[in-house]
Amino acid sequence: MQGKALNGVSRFNTVTTCNKTAVIVVAAGNGVRAGGDIPKQYRLLAGTPILTRTLARFLDHPRVAIVLPVISDIDRALYAVAASAFIGHAKLSDPVVGGATRQASVRAGLEAVARSEPDAVLIHDGVRPFPSHRLIAAMIDALAESEGAVPALAVSDTLIRAAEARIVGTVDRTGLYGAQTPQSFRYATLLAAHRAATSELPGREFTDDASLLDWRGKAVTVVTGDADNIKITVPEDFIRAERIIGAPASTQVRTGIGYDVHAFTDGNHVMLGGVRIPHLRGVLAHSDGDVALHAATDAVLGAIADGDIGTHFPPSDPAWRGASSDRFLAHAAKLARTRGAVITNLDITIVAEAPRIGPHREAMQLAIAHAASIDAARISIKATTSEKLGFLGRREGLAAFAIATLAFPATDPI
Ligand code: MG
């Protein structure tokens, strides 16, 4: 292409020629390289289809009059979902069905939008959800002095030529740019170029519209693109896209279960959930015998698949004699944090005929939350008896079950 000087925002507010701008959003591809089993333009990005995000950027832009999506005939149901956010939107045209190639799809869009008689047309990839307000305006402005414009960024990586996994040469990157979209054109010029290409070069597929205009000998202006204006192609692009929109990173959820029993013995209190509760009996234990904290500790260790409480605090080790059990849970929670995990929930059920748990529930939540360094709202304490059945029913001891739910950063992005 014949690039003029880069002209990002320099000609803001100088447009006089292009009053009516249409945008053709090309979304007819069936690419699944980004993973999943539906075309990537319909995949969810932080809960919203990518195409919905792309369309919104243009529908919200005050200098865009018409937005026309080009889709695949077999994706009508997916499109209906993606466009449901814009029902009744005056700027959004009904989609047209694309062709076998990108070029054919753009041509279909250009012909369909003719009845609206636009002066300018922007051609945009449906899987580029982040064209900035500035860039869209700059692309329209560029048409004041040019028949076509392309947003591009200078190539910063060293370029190599390779064959069969070996370098066969390096490429001088001077003057090399990576082309983005939206590319902008005077409507009549681009329509004529497409019609000419179809009739004069029927077998040739141009990779984008700027190169098609270049083939016609028309000057195409290069406008500074945006680094965030990425095209979502491979799974890693979803991670980057989530970062751009500030969405929480994808997570994996894992759970762990814990169970503990201690027998009653002589004494005057029990420790439960980190709370000292006066009682007619004590518990027989190497540590303080807190079944709720022991079960919770094992649940957290289970979720991170790192042994059990006996692995980390062997009963044979005198260091843990009479130990306060909040240290065990604090250690397990720290192990989870070092793996990047967050304890999202600890659900504990204490099984005992006595003592009564209800009056101490809130104090237990606070003590456990403190030990695990999480919010008390994430701690659940439940209590039940065993209806006088079995060893618990005979008041020979007490038991606790716990389930921990942990959120891990996803290593597999999809
Ligand atoms: Mg125990």
Tab-separated table of C-alpha atoms and ligand atoms in Angstrom:
chain	number	residue	atom	x	y	z
A	1	MET	CA	0.000	0.000	0.000
A	2	GLN	CA	1.079	3.580	-0.545
A	3	GLY	CA	1.301	4.877	3.007
A	4	LYS	CA	1.175	8.568	3.663
A	5	ALA	CA	2.374	10.032	6.910
A	6	LEU	CA	0.905	8.565	10.085
A	7	ASN	CA	-1.885	10.847	11.090
A	8	GLY	CA	-3.548	9.478	14.239
A	9	VAL	CA	-5.609	12.359	15.568
A	10	SER	CA	-4.138	15.294	13.712
A	11	ARG	CA	-7.119	15.901	11.437
A	12	PHE	CA	-9.801	15.673	14.069
A	13	ASN	CA	-12.903	17.684	13.217
A	14	THR	CA	-11.806	18.542	9.685
A	15	VAL	CA	-14.233	16.241	7.866
A	16	THR	CA	-16.468	17.825	5.319
A	17	THR	CA	-16.925	15.099	2.747
A	18	CYS	CA	-18.220	12.063	4.650
A	19	ASN	CA	-21.552	12.741	6.260
A	20	LYS	CA	-23.006	9.269	6.442
A	21	THR	CA	-20.842	6.434	7.618
A	22	ALA	CA	-21.840	2.782	7.454
A	23	VAL	CA	-19.928	0.028	9.215
A	24	ILE	CA	-19.802	-3.502	7.843
A	25	VAL	CA	-18.902	-5.952	10.591
A	26	VAL	CA	-17.589	-9.154	9.034
A	27	ALA	CA	-18.671	-12.082	11.200
A	28	ALA	CA	-19.295	-14.875	8.696
A	29	GLY	CA	-16.237	-16.953	9.575
A	30	ASN	CA	-16.464	-20.311	11.290
A	31	GLY	CA	-13.050	-20.149	12.957
A	32	VAL	CA	-12.697	-22.325	16.038
A	33	ARG	CA	-8.922	-21.921	16.437
A	34	ALA	CA	-9.624	-20.058	19.659
A	35	GLY	CA	-11.130	-23.235	21.084
A	36	GLY	CA	-14.720	-24.212	21.742
A	37	ASP	CA	-17.249	-25.584	19.339
A	38	ILE	CA	-18.936	-22.428	18.129
A	39	PRO	CA	-17.404	-19.724	15.906
A	40	LYS	CA	-15.254	-17.458	18.041
A	41	GLN	CA	-17.262	-14.284	17.312
A	42	TYR	CA	-20.102	-15.848	19.326
A	43	ARG	CA	-17.942	-17.092	22.193
A	44	LEU	CA	-18.467	-15.365	25.524
A	45	LEU	CA	-15.871	-12.879	26.721
A	46	ALA	CA	-16.468	-12.127	30.421
A	47	GLY	CA	-20.072	-13.199	29.959
A	48	THR	CA	-20.855	-11.292	26.758
A	49	PRO	CA	-20.515	-12.596	23.179
A	50	ILE	CA	-17.507	-11.092	21.416
A	51	LEU	CA	-19.676	-9.918	18.518
A	52	THR	CA	-22.022	-8.105	20.933
A	53	ARG	CA	-19.041	-6.164	22.267
A	54	THR	CA	-17.838	-5.353	18.750
A	55	LEU	CA	-21.246	-4.139	17.567
A	56	ALA	CA	-21.691	-1.995	20.698
A	57	ARG	CA	-18.506	-0.025	19.974
A	58	PHE	CA	-19.921	1.161	16.653
A	59	LEU	CA	-23.586	1.465	17.663
A	60	ASP	CA	-22.500	3.750	20.506
A	61	HIS	CA	-20.342	5.971	18.281
A	62	PRO	CA	-22.068	9.254	17.402
A	63	ARG	CA	-20.445	9.448	13.950
A	64	VAL	CA	-21.654	6.029	12.805
A	65	ALA	CA	-25.053	5.979	11.088
A	66	ILE	CA	-25.473	2.322	10.088
A	67	VAL	CA	-24.049	-0.945	11.357
A	68	LEU	CA	-24.502	-3.951	9.093
A	69	PRO	CA	-23.356	-7.385	10.271
A	70	VAL	CA	-22.415	-10.048	7.733
A	71	ILE	CA	-22.980	-13.516	9.160
A	72	SER	CA	-23.062	-17.155	8.121
A	73	ASP	CA	-26.468	-18.577	7.258
A	74	ILE	CA	-26.023	-21.383	9.777
A	75	ASP	CA	-25.305	-18.961	12.634
A	76	ARG	CA	-28.650	-17.136	12.646
A	77	ALA	CA	-29.608	-18.473	16.085
A	78	LEU	CA	-26.227	-17.503	17.547
A	79	TYR	CA	-26.525	-14.064	15.977
A	80	ALA	CA	-30.000	-13.585	17.439
A	81	VAL	CA	-28.546	-14.109	20.906
A	82	ALA	CA	-25.571	-11.800	20.247
A	83	ALA	CA	-27.840	-9.035	18.896
A	84	SER	CA	-30.554	-9.399	21.529
A	85	ALA	CA	-28.967	-6.534	23.472
A	86	PHE	CA	-29.767	-4.169	20.574
A	87	ILE	CA	-33.359	-5.075	19.660
A	88	GLY	CA	-34.992	-2.025	18.115
A	89	HIS	CA	-31.691	-0.145	17.795
A	90	ALA	CA	-32.193	2.264	14.905
A	91	LYS	CA	-28.591	2.003	13.650
A	92	LEU	CA	-28.440	-1.798	13.471
A	93	SER	CA	-29.429	-3.274	10.105
A	94	ASP	CA	-30.662	-6.828	9.692
A	95	PRO	CA	-27.672	-9.090	9.029
A	96	VAL	CA	-26.839	-10.240	5.526
A	97	VAL	CA	-25.413	-13.640	4.685
A	98	GLY	CA	-21.761	-13.700	3.707
A	99	GLY	CA	-19.966	-15.608	0.993
A	100	ALA	CA	-17.375	-18.363	0.913
A	101	THR	CA	-14.479	-15.941	1.455
A	102	ARG	CA	-13.941	-12.807	3.515
A	103	GLN	CA	-13.817	-10.783	0.301
A	104	ALA	CA	-17.163	-12.214	-0.823
A	105	SER	CA	-18.644	-11.408	2.582
A	106	VAL	CA	-17.493	-7.779	2.412
A	107	ARG	CA	-18.899	-7.529	-1.113
A	108	ALA	CA	-22.267	-8.849	0.128
A	109	GLY	CA	-22.272	-6.202	2.848
A	110	LEU	CA	-21.328	-3.429	0.411
A	111	GLU	CA	-24.146	-4.345	-1.962
A	112	ALA	CA	-26.671	-4.629	0.866
A	113	VAL	CA	-25.843	-1.240	2.340
A	114	ALA	CA	-26.168	0.517	-1.034
A	115	ARG	CA	-29.832	1.385	-0.460
A	116	SER	CA	-28.804	3.541	2.495
A	117	GLU	CA	-26.478	5.552	0.228
A	118	PRO	CA	-23.555	5.944	2.647
A	119	ASP	CA	-20.671	8.283	1.808
A	120	ALA	CA	-18.153	6.311	3.837
A	121	VAL	CA	-17.828	2.724	4.865
A	122	LEU	CA	-15.776	1.098	7.597
A	123	ILE	CA	-14.937	-2.593	7.256
A	124	HIS	CA	-14.304	-4.299	10.592
A	125	ASP	CA	-13.532	-7.799	11.853
A	126	GLY	CA	-16.259	-9.126	14.141
A	127	VAL	CA	-13.588	-10.701	16.377
A	128	ARG	CA	-11.907	-7.361	17.138
A	129	PRO	CA	-14.030	-6.191	20.066
A	130	PHE	CA	-11.981	-3.170	21.166
A	131	PRO	CA	-11.830	-0.489	18.433
A	132	SER	CA	-11.512	2.709	20.443
A	133	HIS	CA	-13.738	5.748	20.117
A	134	ARG	CA	-10.642	7.690	19.031
A	135	LEU	CA	-9.700	5.170	16.352
A	136	ILE	CA	-13.180	5.033	14.829
A	137	ALA	CA	-13.231	8.843	14.596
A	138	ALA	CA	-9.698	8.939	13.173
A	139	MET	CA	-10.603	6.425	10.465
A	140	ILE	CA	-13.573	8.554	9.379
A	141	ASP	CA	-11.471	11.739	9.509
A	142	ALA	CA	-8.791	10.181	7.307
A	143	LEU	CA	-11.245	10.051	4.412
A	144	ALA	CA	-11.238	13.840	4.150
A	145	GLU	CA	-7.960	13.605	2.250
A	146	SER	CA	-7.822	10.006	1.138
A	147	GLU	CA	-10.036	7.424	-0.533
A	148	GLY	CA	-9.026	4.760	1.939
A	149	ALA	CA	-7.262	4.356	5.259
A	150	VAL	CA	-5.945	1.503	7.343
A	151	PRO	CA	-5.084	1.471	11.058
A	152	ALA	CA	-1.701	-0.085	11.610
A	153	LEU	CA	1.047	-0.452	14.168
A	154	ALA	CA	4.751	-0.669	13.411
A	155	VAL	CA	6.043	-4.211	13.774
A	156	SER	CA	8.186	-4.421	16.902
A	157	ASP	CA	9.133	-8.105	16.885
A	158	THR	CA	12.140	-9.206	14.882
A	159	LEU	CA	10.807	-10.912	11.808
A	160	ILE	CA	12.373	-14.142	10.625
A	161	ARG	CA	11.742	-16.334	7.654
A	162	ALA	CA	11.636	-20.012	8.570
A	163	ALA	CA	11.138	-23.335	6.864
A	164	GLU	CA	10.927	-26.747	8.510
A	165	ALA	CA	11.543	-25.196	11.933
A	166	ARG	CA	14.806	-23.560	10.859
A	167	ILE	CA	15.547	-19.914	10.279
A	168	VAL	CA	16.307	-19.278	6.652
A	169	GLY	CA	16.607	-15.523	6.925
A	170	THR	CA	15.688	-12.400	8.833
A	171	VAL	CA	13.485	-9.674	7.437
A	172	ASP	CA	14.274	-5.985	7.697
A	173	ARG	CA	11.286	-4.649	9.639
A	174	THR	CA	11.857	-1.064	8.568
A	175	GLY	CA	8.605	0.203	7.126
A	176	LEU	CA	6.659	-2.891	8.110
A	177	TYR	CA	3.296	-2.466	9.817
A	178	GLY	CA	0.656	-4.815	11.151
A	179	ALA	CA	-2.708	-3.876	9.621
A	180	GLN	CA	-5.825	-3.710	11.799
A	181	THR	CA	-9.448	-2.856	11.231
A	182	PRO	CA	-11.668	-0.836	11.009
A	183	GLN	CA	-10.367	0.128	7.583
A	184	SER	CA	-12.187	3.090	6.108
A	185	PHE	CA	-13.093	3.936	2.529
A	186	ARG	CA	-15.145	6.243	0.479
A	187	TYR	CA	-18.079	3.988	-0.208
A	188	ALA	CA	-18.252	4.339	-3.985
A	189	THR	CA	-14.515	3.751	-4.333
A	190	LEU	CA	-14.525	0.496	-2.366
A	191	LEU	CA	-17.672	-0.824	-4.029
A	192	ALA	CA	-16.134	-0.177	-7.455
A	193	ALA	CA	-12.893	-1.888	-6.392
A	194	HIS	CA	-14.754	-4.983	-5.215
A	195	ARG	CA	-16.807	-5.191	-8.368
A	196	ALA	CA	-13.654	-4.814	-10.465
A	197	ALA	CA	-11.838	-7.498	-8.494
A	198	THR	CA	-14.694	-9.929	-8.951
A	199	SER	CA	-14.744	-9.429	-12.716
A	200	GLU	CA	-11.040	-8.915	-13.426
A	201	LEU	CA	-9.413	-11.248	-10.890
A	202	PRO	CA	-12.118	-13.808	-10.150
A	203	GLY	CA	-9.773	-16.348	-8.573
A	204	ARG	CA	-7.828	-13.955	-6.405
A	205	GLU	CA	-8.567	-13.417	-2.747
A	206	PHE	CA	-7.336	-10.192	-1.163
A	207	THR	CA	-6.614	-10.539	2.559
A	208	ASP	CA	-8.117	-7.158	3.347
A	209	ASP	CA	-9.753	-4.199	1.703
A	210	ALA	CA	-6.764	-1.863	1.931
A	211	SER	CA	-4.742	-4.232	-0.258
A	212	LEU	CA	-7.629	-4.415	-2.699
A	213	LEU	CA	-7.648	-0.627	-3.001
A	214	ASP	CA	-3.872	-0.661	-3.343
A	215	TRP	CA	-4.270	-3.061	-6.277
A	216	ARG	CA	-6.538	-0.458	-7.869
A	217	GLY	CA	-3.719	2.081	-7.595
A	218	LYS	CA	-5.486	4.165	-4.967
A	219	ALA	CA	-3.539	5.767	-2.137
A	220	VAL	CA	-4.332	4.278	1.257
A	221	THR	CA	-3.508	6.364	4.319
A	222	VAL	CA	-1.989	4.686	7.338
A	223	VAL	CA	-3.503	5.766	10.663
A	224	THR	CA	-1.901	4.833	13.973
A	225	GLY	CA	-3.794	1.825	15.347
A	226	ASP	CA	-4.402	0.839	18.964
A	227	ALA	CA	-2.356	-1.775	20.813
A	228	ASP	CA	-5.538	-2.996	22.505
A	229	ASN	CA	-7.393	-3.356	19.207
A	230	ILE	CA	-6.606	-7.065	19.125
A	231	LYS	CA	-8.059	-9.758	16.931
A	232	ILE	CA	-9.129	-12.775	18.945
A	233	THR	CA	-7.612	-15.763	17.205
A	234	VAL	CA	-6.036	-18.208	19.647
A	235	PRO	CA	-6.948	-19.175	23.266
A	236	GLU	CA	-4.309	-16.854	24.762
A	237	ASP	CA	-6.125	-13.921	23.152
A	238	PHE	CA	-9.056	-14.498	25.531
A	239	ILE	CA	-6.747	-13.973	28.511
A	240	ARG	CA	-5.432	-10.754	27.012
A	241	ALA	CA	-8.945	-9.613	26.138
A	242	GLU	CA	-10.142	-10.204	29.700
A	243	ARG	CA	-7.207	-8.166	30.947
A	244	ILE	CA	-8.100	-5.313	28.589
A	245	ILE	CA	-11.676	-5.134	29.881
A	246	GLY	CA	-10.511	-5.582	33.464
A	247	ALA	CA	-12.493	-8.773	33.934
A	248	PRO	CA	-11.459	-11.173	36.650
A	249	ALA	CA	-9.230	-13.849	35.231
A	250	SER	CA	-10.706	-17.217	34.474
A	251	THR	CA	-10.706	-19.518	37.462
A	252	GLN	CA	-10.869	-23.200	38.196
A	253	VAL	CA	-12.941	-24.278	41.182
A	254	ARG	CA	-11.778	-27.184	43.331
A	255	THR	CA	-13.304	-28.614	46.469
A	256	GLY	CA	-11.959	-30.625	49.406
A	257	ILE	CA	-13.647	-32.576	52.166
A	258	GLY	CA	-12.567	-33.084	55.770
A	259	TYR	CA	-13.853	-35.222	58.642
A	260	ASP	CA	-12.667	-35.475	62.243
A	261	VAL	CA	-13.701	-37.145	65.504
A	262	HIS	CA	-12.454	-36.778	69.034
A	263	ALA	CA	-13.543	-38.754	72.113
A	264	PHE	CA	-14.693	-37.061	75.270
A	265	THR	CA	-12.586	-37.450	78.373
A	266	ASP	CA	-12.381	-35.758	81.742
A	267	GLY	CA	-12.297	-31.993	81.560
A	268	ASN	CA	-14.333	-28.822	81.785
A	269	HIS	CA	-14.363	-27.371	78.257
A	270	VAL	CA	-14.060	-28.182	74.564
A	271	MET	CA	-12.495	-26.151	71.756
A	272	LEU	CA	-14.814	-25.925	68.750
A	273	GLY	CA	-14.250	-23.680	65.771
A	274	GLY	CA	-11.524	-21.875	67.680
A	275	VAL	CA	-13.922	-21.035	70.516
A	276	ARG	CA	-13.538	-22.274	74.106
A	277	ILE	CA	-16.915	-23.658	75.223
A	278	PRO	CA	-17.494	-24.665	78.866
A	279	HIS	CA	-18.623	-28.313	79.065
A	280	LEU	CA	-18.848	-31.182	81.543
A	281	ARG	CA	-16.238	-33.104	79.549
A	282	GLY	CA	-13.024	-32.344	77.707
A	283	VAL	CA	-11.679	-34.073	74.598
A	284	LEU	CA	-8.916	-36.612	74.255
A	285	ALA	CA	-6.414	-35.207	71.787
A	286	HIS	CA	-2.796	-34.545	71.090
A	287	SER	CA	-3.598	-30.942	70.172
A	288	ASP	CA	-6.531	-28.970	71.548
A	289	GLY	CA	-8.867	-31.462	69.800
A	290	ASP	CA	-10.913	-28.914	67.832
A	291	VAL	CA	-12.825	-31.169	65.390
A	292	ALA	CA	-14.252	-28.233	63.439
A	293	LEU	CA	-10.830	-26.729	62.733
A	294	HIS	CA	-9.314	-30.147	62.017
A	295	ALA	CA	-12.043	-30.974	59.500
A	296	ALA	CA	-11.701	-27.516	57.924
A	297	THR	CA	-7.919	-27.916	57.674
A	298	ASP	CA	-8.276	-31.284	55.938
A	299	ALA	CA	-10.866	-29.829	53.564
A	300	VAL	CA	-8.474	-27.061	52.486
A	301	LEU	CA	-5.591	-29.533	52.148
A	302	GLY	CA	-7.908	-31.756	50.092
A	303	ALA	CA	-8.723	-28.945	47.682
A	304	ILE	CA	-5.036	-28.313	47.050
A	305	ALA	CA	-4.312	-32.069	46.978
A	306	ASP	CA	-1.553	-31.745	49.575
A	307	GLY	CA	-1.856	-34.572	52.071
A	308	ASP	CA	-3.790	-34.278	55.326
A	309	ILE	CA	-3.433	-32.713	58.730
A	310	GLY	CA	-1.324	-35.653	59.973
A	311	THR	CA	1.128	-35.181	57.075
A	312	HIS	CA	1.790	-31.573	58.007
A	313	PHE	CA	1.478	-31.866	61.809
A	314	PRO	CA	2.481	-35.419	62.837
A	315	PRO	CA	0.938	-36.423	66.222
A	316	SER	CA	4.372	-37.902	67.017
A	317	ASP	CA	5.927	-34.432	66.927
A	318	PRO	CA	5.958	-32.908	70.448
A	319	ALA	CA	5.827	-29.461	68.846
A	320	TRP	CA	2.048	-29.906	68.378
A	321	ARG	CA	1.260	-31.077	71.891
A	322	GLY	CA	-1.688	-29.030	73.054
A	323	ALA	CA	-1.337	-26.838	69.998
A	324	SER	CA	-4.040	-24.325	69.246
A	325	SER	CA	-5.705	-25.727	66.118
A	326	ASP	CA	-6.138	-22.360	64.414
A	327	ARG	CA	-2.447	-22.718	63.512
A	328	PHE	CA	-3.271	-25.816	61.449
A	329	LEU	CA	-5.948	-24.031	59.436
A	330	ALA	CA	-3.756	-20.937	59.066
A	331	HIS	CA	-0.984	-23.130	57.624
A	332	ALA	CA	-3.311	-24.874	55.169
A	333	ALA	CA	-4.748	-21.520	54.080
A	334	LYS	CA	-1.234	-20.185	53.536
A	335	LEU	CA	-0.361	-23.216	51.389
A	336	ALA	CA	-3.463	-22.490	49.316
A	337	ARG	CA	-2.479	-18.831	48.894
A	338	THR	CA	1.018	-19.746	47.725
A	339	ARG	CA	-0.667	-21.696	44.922
A	340	GLY	CA	-2.610	-18.581	43.956
A	341	ALA	CA	-5.861	-20.054	45.306
A	342	VAL	CA	-8.603	-18.196	47.161
A	343	ILE	CA	-10.790	-19.969	49.728
A	344	THR	CA	-14.233	-18.917	48.579
A	345	ASN	CA	-16.190	-20.946	51.091
A	346	LEU	CA	-15.798	-23.195	54.150
A	347	ASP	CA	-18.921	-25.117	55.121
A	348	ILE	CA	-18.647	-26.960	58.452
A	349	THR	CA	-21.151	-29.287	60.133
A	350	ILE	CA	-20.560	-30.192	63.774
A	351	VAL	CA	-22.215	-33.412	64.993
A	352	ALA	CA	-22.722	-33.636	68.752
A	353	GLU	CA	-25.496	-34.165	71.300
A	354	ALA	CA	-23.818	-31.468	73.406
A	355	PRO	CA	-22.647	-28.789	73.864
A	356	ARG	CA	-25.099	-26.523	72.041
A	357	ILE	CA	-23.455	-24.777	69.086
A	358	GLY	CA	-25.967	-22.030	68.270
A	359	PRO	CA	-24.859	-19.509	70.921
A	360	HIS	CA	-21.248	-19.768	69.694
A	361	ARG	CA	-21.820	-19.796	65.944
A	362	GLU	CA	-20.874	-16.193	65.289
A	363	ALA	CA	-17.761	-16.378	67.459
A	364	MET	CA	-16.690	-19.519	65.542
A	365	GLN	CA	-17.190	-17.801	62.191
A	366	LEU	CA	-14.977	-14.917	63.302
A	367	ALA	CA	-12.280	-17.187	64.761
A	368	ILE	CA	-12.160	-19.412	61.672
A	369	ALA	CA	-12.191	-16.413	59.356
A	370	HIS	CA	-9.264	-14.974	61.269
A	371	ALA	CA	-7.300	-18.234	61.101
A	372	ALA	CA	-7.930	-18.654	57.371
A	373	SER	CA	-7.486	-14.937	56.602
A	374	ILE	CA	-10.805	-14.750	54.773
A	375	ASP	CA	-14.069	-12.905	55.319
A	376	ALA	CA	-16.402	-14.343	57.960
A	377	ALA	CA	-19.226	-14.262	55.424
A	378	ARG	CA	-17.474	-17.164	53.675
A	379	ILE	CA	-17.649	-19.383	56.764
A	380	SER	CA	-20.704	-21.524	57.434
A	381	ILE	CA	-21.215	-23.294	60.774
A	382	LYS	CA	-23.993	-25.847	61.027
A	383	ALA	CA	-24.823	-28.202	63.897
A	384	THR	CA	-26.767	-31.405	64.241
A	385	THR	CA	-27.120	-34.299	66.642
A	386	SER	CA	-27.136	-37.948	65.639
A	387	GLU	CA	-30.480	-38.581	67.326
A	388	LYS	CA	-28.866	-40.461	70.228
A	389	LEU	CA	-27.644	-43.135	67.778
A	390	GLY	CA	-24.133	-44.509	67.693
A	391	PHE	CA	-21.076	-43.257	69.529
A	392	LEU	CA	-22.009	-39.627	68.982
A	393	GLY	CA	-25.533	-40.290	70.215
A	394	ARG	CA	-24.134	-41.952	73.350
A	395	ARG	CA	-22.146	-38.769	73.991
A	396	GLU	CA	-18.825	-40.545	73.677
A	397	GLY	CA	-17.352	-37.799	71.546
A	398	LEU	CA	-18.018	-35.239	68.861
A	399	ALA	CA	-17.346	-34.991	65.137
A	400	ALA	CA	-17.242	-32.457	62.316
A	401	PHE	CA	-17.478	-32.497	58.523
A	402	ALA	CA	-16.142	-29.684	56.341
A	403	ILE	CA	-16.143	-28.827	52.669
A	404	ALA	CA	-13.795	-26.183	51.318
A	405	THR	CA	-14.270	-24.495	47.946
A	406	LEU	CA	-11.198	-22.874	46.417
A	407	ALA	CA	-10.833	-20.788	43.256
A	408	PHE	CA	-7.567	-21.258	41.384
A	409	PRO	CA	-6.237	-19.177	38.511
A	410	ALA	CA	-6.982	-21.165	35.370
A	411	THR	CA	-3.909	-22.645	33.758
A	412	ASP	CA	-5.964	-23.786	30.782
A	413	PRO	CA	-7.531	-20.589	29.528
A	414	ILE	CA	-10.654	-22.146	28.074
B	1	MG	MG	-8.396	-34.215	65.070
